[in-house]
Coordinates of C-alpha atoms in Angstrom, one line a residue:
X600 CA -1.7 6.6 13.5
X601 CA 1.3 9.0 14.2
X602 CA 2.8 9.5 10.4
X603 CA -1.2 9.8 9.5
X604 CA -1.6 12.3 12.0
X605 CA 1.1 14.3 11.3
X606 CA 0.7 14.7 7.9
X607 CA -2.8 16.2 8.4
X608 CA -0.9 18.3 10.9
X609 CA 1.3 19.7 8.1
X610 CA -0.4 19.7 5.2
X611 CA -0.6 22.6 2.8
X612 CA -2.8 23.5 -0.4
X613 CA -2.2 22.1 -3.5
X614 CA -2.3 24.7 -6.3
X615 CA -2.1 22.2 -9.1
X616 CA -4.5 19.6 -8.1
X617 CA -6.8 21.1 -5.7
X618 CA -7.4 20.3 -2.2
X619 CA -4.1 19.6 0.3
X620 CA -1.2 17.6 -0.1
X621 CA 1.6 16.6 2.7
X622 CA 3.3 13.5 4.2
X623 CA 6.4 12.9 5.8
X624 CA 8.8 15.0 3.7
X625 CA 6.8 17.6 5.0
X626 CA 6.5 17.2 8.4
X627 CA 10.3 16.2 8.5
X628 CA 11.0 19.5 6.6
X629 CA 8.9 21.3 9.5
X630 CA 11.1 18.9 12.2
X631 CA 14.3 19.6 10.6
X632 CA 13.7 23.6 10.4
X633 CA 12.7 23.4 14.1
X634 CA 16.1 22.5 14.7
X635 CA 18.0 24.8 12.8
X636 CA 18.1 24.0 9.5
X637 CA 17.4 26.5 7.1
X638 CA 15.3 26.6 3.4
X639 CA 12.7 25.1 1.4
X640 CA 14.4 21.6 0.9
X641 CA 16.0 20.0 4.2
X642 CA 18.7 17.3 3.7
X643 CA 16.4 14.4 5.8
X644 CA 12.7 15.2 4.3
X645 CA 15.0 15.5 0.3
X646 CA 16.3 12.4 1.3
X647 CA 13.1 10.6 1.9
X648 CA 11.0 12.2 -1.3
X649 CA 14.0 10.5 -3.2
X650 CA 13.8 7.2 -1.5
X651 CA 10.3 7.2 -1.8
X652 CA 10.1 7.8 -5.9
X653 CA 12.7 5.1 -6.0
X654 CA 10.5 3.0 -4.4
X655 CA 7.7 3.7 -6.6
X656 CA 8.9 3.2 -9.7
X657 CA 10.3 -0.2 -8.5
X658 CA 6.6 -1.3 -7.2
X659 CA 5.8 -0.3 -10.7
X660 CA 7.5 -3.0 -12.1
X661 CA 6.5 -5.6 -9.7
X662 CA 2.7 -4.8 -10.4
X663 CA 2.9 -5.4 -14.3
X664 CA 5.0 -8.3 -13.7
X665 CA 2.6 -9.9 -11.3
X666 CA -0.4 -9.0 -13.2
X667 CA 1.1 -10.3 -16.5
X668 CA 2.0 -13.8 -14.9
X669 CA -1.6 -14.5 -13.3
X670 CA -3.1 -13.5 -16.5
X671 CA -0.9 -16.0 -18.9
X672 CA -2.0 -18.5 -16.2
X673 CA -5.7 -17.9 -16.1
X674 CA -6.3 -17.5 -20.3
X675 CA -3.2 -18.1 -22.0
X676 CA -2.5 -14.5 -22.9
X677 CA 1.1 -13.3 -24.0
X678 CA 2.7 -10.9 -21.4
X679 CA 3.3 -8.4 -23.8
X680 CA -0.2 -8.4 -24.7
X681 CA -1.3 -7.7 -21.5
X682 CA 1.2 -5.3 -20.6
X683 CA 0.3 -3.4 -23.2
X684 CA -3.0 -3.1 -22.2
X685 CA -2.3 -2.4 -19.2
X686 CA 0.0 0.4 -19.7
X687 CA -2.7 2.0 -22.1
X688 CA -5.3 1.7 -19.8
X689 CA -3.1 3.3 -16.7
X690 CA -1.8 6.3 -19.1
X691 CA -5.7 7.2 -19.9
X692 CA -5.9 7.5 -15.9
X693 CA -3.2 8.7 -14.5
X694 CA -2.3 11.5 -17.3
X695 CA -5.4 13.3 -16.2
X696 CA -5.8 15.7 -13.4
X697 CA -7.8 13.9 -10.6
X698 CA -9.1 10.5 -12.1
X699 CA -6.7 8.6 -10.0
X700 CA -8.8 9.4 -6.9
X701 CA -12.3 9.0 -8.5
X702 CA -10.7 5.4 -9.6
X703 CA -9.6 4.4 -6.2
X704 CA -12.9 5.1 -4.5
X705 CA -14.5 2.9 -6.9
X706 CA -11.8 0.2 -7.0
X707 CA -11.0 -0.4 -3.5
X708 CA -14.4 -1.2 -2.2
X709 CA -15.7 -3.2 -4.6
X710 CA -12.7 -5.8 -4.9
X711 CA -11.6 -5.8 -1.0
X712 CA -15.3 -7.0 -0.6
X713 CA -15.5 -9.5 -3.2
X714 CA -12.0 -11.1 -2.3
X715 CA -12.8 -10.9 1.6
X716 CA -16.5 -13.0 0.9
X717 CA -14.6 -15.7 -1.8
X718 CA -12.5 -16.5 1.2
X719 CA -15.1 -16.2 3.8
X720 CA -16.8 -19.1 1.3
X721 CA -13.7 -21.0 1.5
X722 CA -13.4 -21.2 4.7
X723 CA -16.7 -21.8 5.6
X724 CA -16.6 -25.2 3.0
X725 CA -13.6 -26.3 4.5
X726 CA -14.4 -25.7 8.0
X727 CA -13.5 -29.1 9.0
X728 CA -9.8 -28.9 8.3
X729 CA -9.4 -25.6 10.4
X730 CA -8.2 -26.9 14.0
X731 CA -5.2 -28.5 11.5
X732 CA -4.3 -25.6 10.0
X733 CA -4.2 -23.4 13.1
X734 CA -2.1 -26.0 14.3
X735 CA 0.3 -25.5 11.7
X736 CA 0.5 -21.9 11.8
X737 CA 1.7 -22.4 15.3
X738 CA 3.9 -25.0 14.4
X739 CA 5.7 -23.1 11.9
X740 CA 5.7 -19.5 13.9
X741 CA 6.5 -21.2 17.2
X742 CA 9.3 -23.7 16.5
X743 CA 12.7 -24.6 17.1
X744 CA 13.3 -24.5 13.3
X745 CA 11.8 -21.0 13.1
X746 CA 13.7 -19.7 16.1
X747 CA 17.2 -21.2 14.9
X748 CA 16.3 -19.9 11.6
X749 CA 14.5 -16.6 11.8
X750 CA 16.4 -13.9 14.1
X751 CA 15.0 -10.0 14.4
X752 CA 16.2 -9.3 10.9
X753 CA 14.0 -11.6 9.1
X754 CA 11.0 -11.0 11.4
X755 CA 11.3 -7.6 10.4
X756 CA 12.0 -8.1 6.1
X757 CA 9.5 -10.8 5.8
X758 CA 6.7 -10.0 8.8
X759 CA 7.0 -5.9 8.4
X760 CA 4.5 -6.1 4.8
X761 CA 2.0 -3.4 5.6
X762 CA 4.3 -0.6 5.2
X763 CA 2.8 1.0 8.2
X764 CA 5.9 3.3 9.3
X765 CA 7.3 3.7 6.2
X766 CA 5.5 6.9 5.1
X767 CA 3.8 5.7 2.2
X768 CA 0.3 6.3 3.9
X769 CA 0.4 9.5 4.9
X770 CA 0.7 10.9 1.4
X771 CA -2.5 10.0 0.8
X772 CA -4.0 10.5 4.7
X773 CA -2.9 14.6 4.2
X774 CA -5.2 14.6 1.4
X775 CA -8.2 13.4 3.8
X776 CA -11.4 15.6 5.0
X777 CA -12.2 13.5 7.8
X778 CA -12.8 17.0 9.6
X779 CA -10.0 16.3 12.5
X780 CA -6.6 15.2 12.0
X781 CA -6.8 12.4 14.9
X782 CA -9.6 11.0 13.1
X783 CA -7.7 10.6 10.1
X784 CA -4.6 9.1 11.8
X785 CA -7.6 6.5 13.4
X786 CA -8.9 5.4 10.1
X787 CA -5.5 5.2 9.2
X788 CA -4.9 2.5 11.6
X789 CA -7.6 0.5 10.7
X790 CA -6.8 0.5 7.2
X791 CA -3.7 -1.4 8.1
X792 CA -5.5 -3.5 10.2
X793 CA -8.0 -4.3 6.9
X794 CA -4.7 -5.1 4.6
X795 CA -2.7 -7.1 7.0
X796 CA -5.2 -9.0 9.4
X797 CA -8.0 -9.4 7.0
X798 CA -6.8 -9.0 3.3
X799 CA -3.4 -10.7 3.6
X800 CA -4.8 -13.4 6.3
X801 CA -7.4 -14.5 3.6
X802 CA -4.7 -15.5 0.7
X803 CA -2.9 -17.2 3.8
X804 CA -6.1 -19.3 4.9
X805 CA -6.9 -20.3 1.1
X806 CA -3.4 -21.5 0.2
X807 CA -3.5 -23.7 3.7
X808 CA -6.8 -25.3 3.7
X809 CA -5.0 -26.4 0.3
X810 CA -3.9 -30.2 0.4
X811 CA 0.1 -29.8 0.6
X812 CA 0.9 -32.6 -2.3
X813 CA -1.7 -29.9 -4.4
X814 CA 0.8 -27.3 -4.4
X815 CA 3.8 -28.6 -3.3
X816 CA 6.9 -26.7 -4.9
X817 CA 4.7 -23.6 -6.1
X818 CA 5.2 -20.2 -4.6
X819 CA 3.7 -16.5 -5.7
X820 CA 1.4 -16.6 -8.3
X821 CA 1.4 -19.9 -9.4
X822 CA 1.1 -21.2 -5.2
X823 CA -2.7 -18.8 -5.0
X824 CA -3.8 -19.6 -8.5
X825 CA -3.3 -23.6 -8.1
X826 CA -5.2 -23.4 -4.3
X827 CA -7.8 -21.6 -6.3
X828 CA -8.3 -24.2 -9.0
X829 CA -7.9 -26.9 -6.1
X830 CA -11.1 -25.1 -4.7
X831 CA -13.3 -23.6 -7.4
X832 CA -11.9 -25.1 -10.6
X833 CA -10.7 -23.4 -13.3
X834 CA -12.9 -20.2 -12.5
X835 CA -10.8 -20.2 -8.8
X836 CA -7.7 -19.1 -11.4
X837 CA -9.7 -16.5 -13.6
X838 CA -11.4 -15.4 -10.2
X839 CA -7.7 -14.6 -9.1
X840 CA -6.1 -13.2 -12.0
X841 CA -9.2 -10.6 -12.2
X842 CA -9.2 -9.5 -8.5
X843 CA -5.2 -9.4 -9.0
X844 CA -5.5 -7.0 -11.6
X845 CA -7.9 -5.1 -9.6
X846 CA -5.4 -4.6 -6.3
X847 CA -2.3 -4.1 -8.6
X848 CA -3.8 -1.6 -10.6
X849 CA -5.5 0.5 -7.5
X850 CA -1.9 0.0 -6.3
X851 CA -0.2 1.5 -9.5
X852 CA -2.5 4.6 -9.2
X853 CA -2.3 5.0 -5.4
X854 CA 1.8 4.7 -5.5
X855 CA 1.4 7.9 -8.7
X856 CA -1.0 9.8 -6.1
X857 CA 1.3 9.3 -3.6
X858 CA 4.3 10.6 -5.7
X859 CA 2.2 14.4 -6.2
X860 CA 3.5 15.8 -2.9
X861 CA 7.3 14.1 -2.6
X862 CA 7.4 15.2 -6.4
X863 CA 6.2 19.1 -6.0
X864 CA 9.0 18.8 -3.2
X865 CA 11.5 18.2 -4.8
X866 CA 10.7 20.3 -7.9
X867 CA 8.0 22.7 -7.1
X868 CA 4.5 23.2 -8.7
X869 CA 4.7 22.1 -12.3
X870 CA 2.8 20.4 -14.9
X871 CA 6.3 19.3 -16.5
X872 CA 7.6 17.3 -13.4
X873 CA 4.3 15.8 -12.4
X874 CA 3.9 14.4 -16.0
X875 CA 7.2 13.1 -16.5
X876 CA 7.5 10.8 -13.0
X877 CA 4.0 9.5 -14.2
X878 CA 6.2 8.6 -17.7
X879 CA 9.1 7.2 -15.9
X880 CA 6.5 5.0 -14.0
X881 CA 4.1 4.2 -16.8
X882 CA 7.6 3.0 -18.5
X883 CA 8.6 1.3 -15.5
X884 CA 5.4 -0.5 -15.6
X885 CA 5.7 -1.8 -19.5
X886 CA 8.9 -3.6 -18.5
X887 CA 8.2 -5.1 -15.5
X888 CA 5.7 -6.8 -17.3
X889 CA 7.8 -8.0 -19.7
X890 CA 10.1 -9.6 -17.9
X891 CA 11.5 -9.4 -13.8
X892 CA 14.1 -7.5 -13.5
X893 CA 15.6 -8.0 -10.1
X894 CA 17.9 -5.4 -9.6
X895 CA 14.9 -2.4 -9.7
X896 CA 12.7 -4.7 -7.8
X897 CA 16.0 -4.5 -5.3
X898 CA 15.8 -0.9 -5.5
X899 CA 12.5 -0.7 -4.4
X900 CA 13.2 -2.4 -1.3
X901 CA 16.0 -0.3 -0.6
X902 CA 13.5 2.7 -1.4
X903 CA 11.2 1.4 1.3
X904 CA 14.0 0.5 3.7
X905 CA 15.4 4.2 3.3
X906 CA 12.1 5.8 3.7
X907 CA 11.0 3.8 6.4
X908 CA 14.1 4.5 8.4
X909 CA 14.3 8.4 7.8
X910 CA 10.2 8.4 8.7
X911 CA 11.1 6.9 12.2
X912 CA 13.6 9.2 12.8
X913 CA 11.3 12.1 13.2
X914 CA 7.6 10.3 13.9
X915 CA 9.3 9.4 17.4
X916 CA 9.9 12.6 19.0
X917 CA 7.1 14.2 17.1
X918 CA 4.4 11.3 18.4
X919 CA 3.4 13.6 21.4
X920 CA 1.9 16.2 19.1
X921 CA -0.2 13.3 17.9
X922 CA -1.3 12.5 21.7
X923 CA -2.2 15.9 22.3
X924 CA -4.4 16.2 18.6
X925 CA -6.0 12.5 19.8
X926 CA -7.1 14.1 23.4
X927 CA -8.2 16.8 21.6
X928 CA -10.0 14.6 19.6
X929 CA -11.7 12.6 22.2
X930 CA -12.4 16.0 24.4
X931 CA -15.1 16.9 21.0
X932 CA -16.8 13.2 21.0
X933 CA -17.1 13.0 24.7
X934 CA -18.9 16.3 24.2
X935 CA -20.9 15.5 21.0
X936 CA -21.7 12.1 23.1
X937 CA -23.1 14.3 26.3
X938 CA -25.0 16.7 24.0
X939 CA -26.7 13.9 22.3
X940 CA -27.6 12.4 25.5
X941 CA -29.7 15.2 26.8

């Protein structure tokens, strides 16, 4: 709610693409100069539009990769087959002025639904095995193994998956018209509760009201597409690999929308710079789904670590200007709600 809020607080016109564009480097730039510092470019708010197109590029790779292995699962076909495809398909969007947004708004909808109602089938079918499977998930959170085992550290690397904090969001949430900025940090908020509680819960609940022996040994790809099959058959796999594709390509064009603003940062309004990050990515993408190569997927943790950390920094001691736009907020539909009372 607070980095979403924010960035509609400091948002500013976008000559090259119309409309606003902010987020944290920003609103850490605005921070930053509050406290002295001097310029266009501040050291924290440069260091996190760096972080965050290091991050970017390593997603890229990730999302090929995983596409390209749930796709040689479902029909057979070579990953450099679909990896070029891919790529093709991504350039024809992402090289043109605003068809990464009209794609999103079609995208997101239609597949969050479809995934969210296959589940909601699933678990409806294996109702009966529920009260054991909520038994294991508070087996495994709750005991002594976990606790011996686990520790703040990896609570945080492997529970921390929404990326609410780390200032990915509000690149996109500065580009919002919700018509108030608190309403946008609101919707904001939910959206991470519709990606971690609902989205991610569903792949959770279909891989354990899978029989254990049915997919002992697998993880990733192979662990969702087997539960799948174990369920639905053989269109459980294709069903997969096509809703996959959907999220990681909605995810490739939302981390290129996010890169507008951190790029025009770093390098100011031009076609030239906007073009070639969307190369590097679009490149980044062909070899990732060639083959996984660790040490950028590394990178892009340590992107997101980085970004996440320089965020904080600032969203703390700026959260009360967020308190006073949500008052502000709830002063107008407290009014709005007595008006259309009388």
């Amino acid at each position: 709610f607070v980095e979403a809020t924010l960035a509609q607080l400091y948002r500013e016109r976008d000559p090259l693409y119309g409309g606003f564009r902010g987020g944290p480097a920003y609103y850490i730039r605005a921070f930053e100069q509050r406290h002295g510092q001097k310029g266009r470019r501040t050291v924290l708010a440069t260091l996190f539009a760096i972080s965050g197109l290091i991050c970017w590029c390593g997603i890229s790779q990730v999302v090929s990769n995983s596409v390209t292995s749930a796709f040689q699962n479902a029909f057979e076909i070579p990953p450099l087959v679909t990896t070029v495809v891919l790529v093709a398909l991504a350039a024809v969007i992402v090289l043109r002025k605003n068809a990464s947004v009209k794609v999103l708004d079609v995208l997101v909808p239609i597949m969050a639904v479809c995934y969210f109602l296959m589940t909601l089938f699933l678990i409806i079918k294996n109702a009966s095995v529920l009260p054991s499977v909520f038994q294991r998930i508070f087996e495994e959170a709750f005991g002594l193994r976990q606790v011996v085992a686990g520790g703040f550290g990896a609570v945080v690397m492997n529970g921390v998956s929404n990326e609410a904090g780390s200032g990915s969001a509000p690149c996109a949430a500065a580009a919002g018209e919700s018509g108030h900025p608190a309403k946008t940090g609101l919707l904001q908020a939910l959206g991470v509760f519709i990606d971690t509680i609902v989205i991610c819960s569903c792949t959770a609940f279909i891989m354990l009201v899978t029989p254990m022996d049915k997919v002992a040994g697998l993880e990733g790809m192979d662990l969702l597409q087997a539960s799948m099959e174990y369920h639905l058959g053989r269109f459980g796999v294709i069903f997969i690999a096509l809703i996959l594709w959907l999220f990681c390509f909605s995810t490739f064009i939302g981390i290129l929308f996010y890169a507008r603003s951190n790029v025009a940062y770093l390098f100011g309004d031009n076609w030239f710079s906007q073009t070639a990050y969307k190369v590097l990515a679009l490149v980044m993408l062909f070899i990732g789904g060639l083959a996984a190569y660790t040490f950028v997927w590394d990178l892009g943790d340590v992107g997101v670590g980085l970004m996440t950390v320089f965020n904080i920094i600032v969203i703390l001691p700026m959260s009360k200007e967020t308190l006073v736009s949500l008052r502000d907020y709830e002063q107008i539909m407290a009014k709005r709600k007595q008006e259309g009372s009388k």
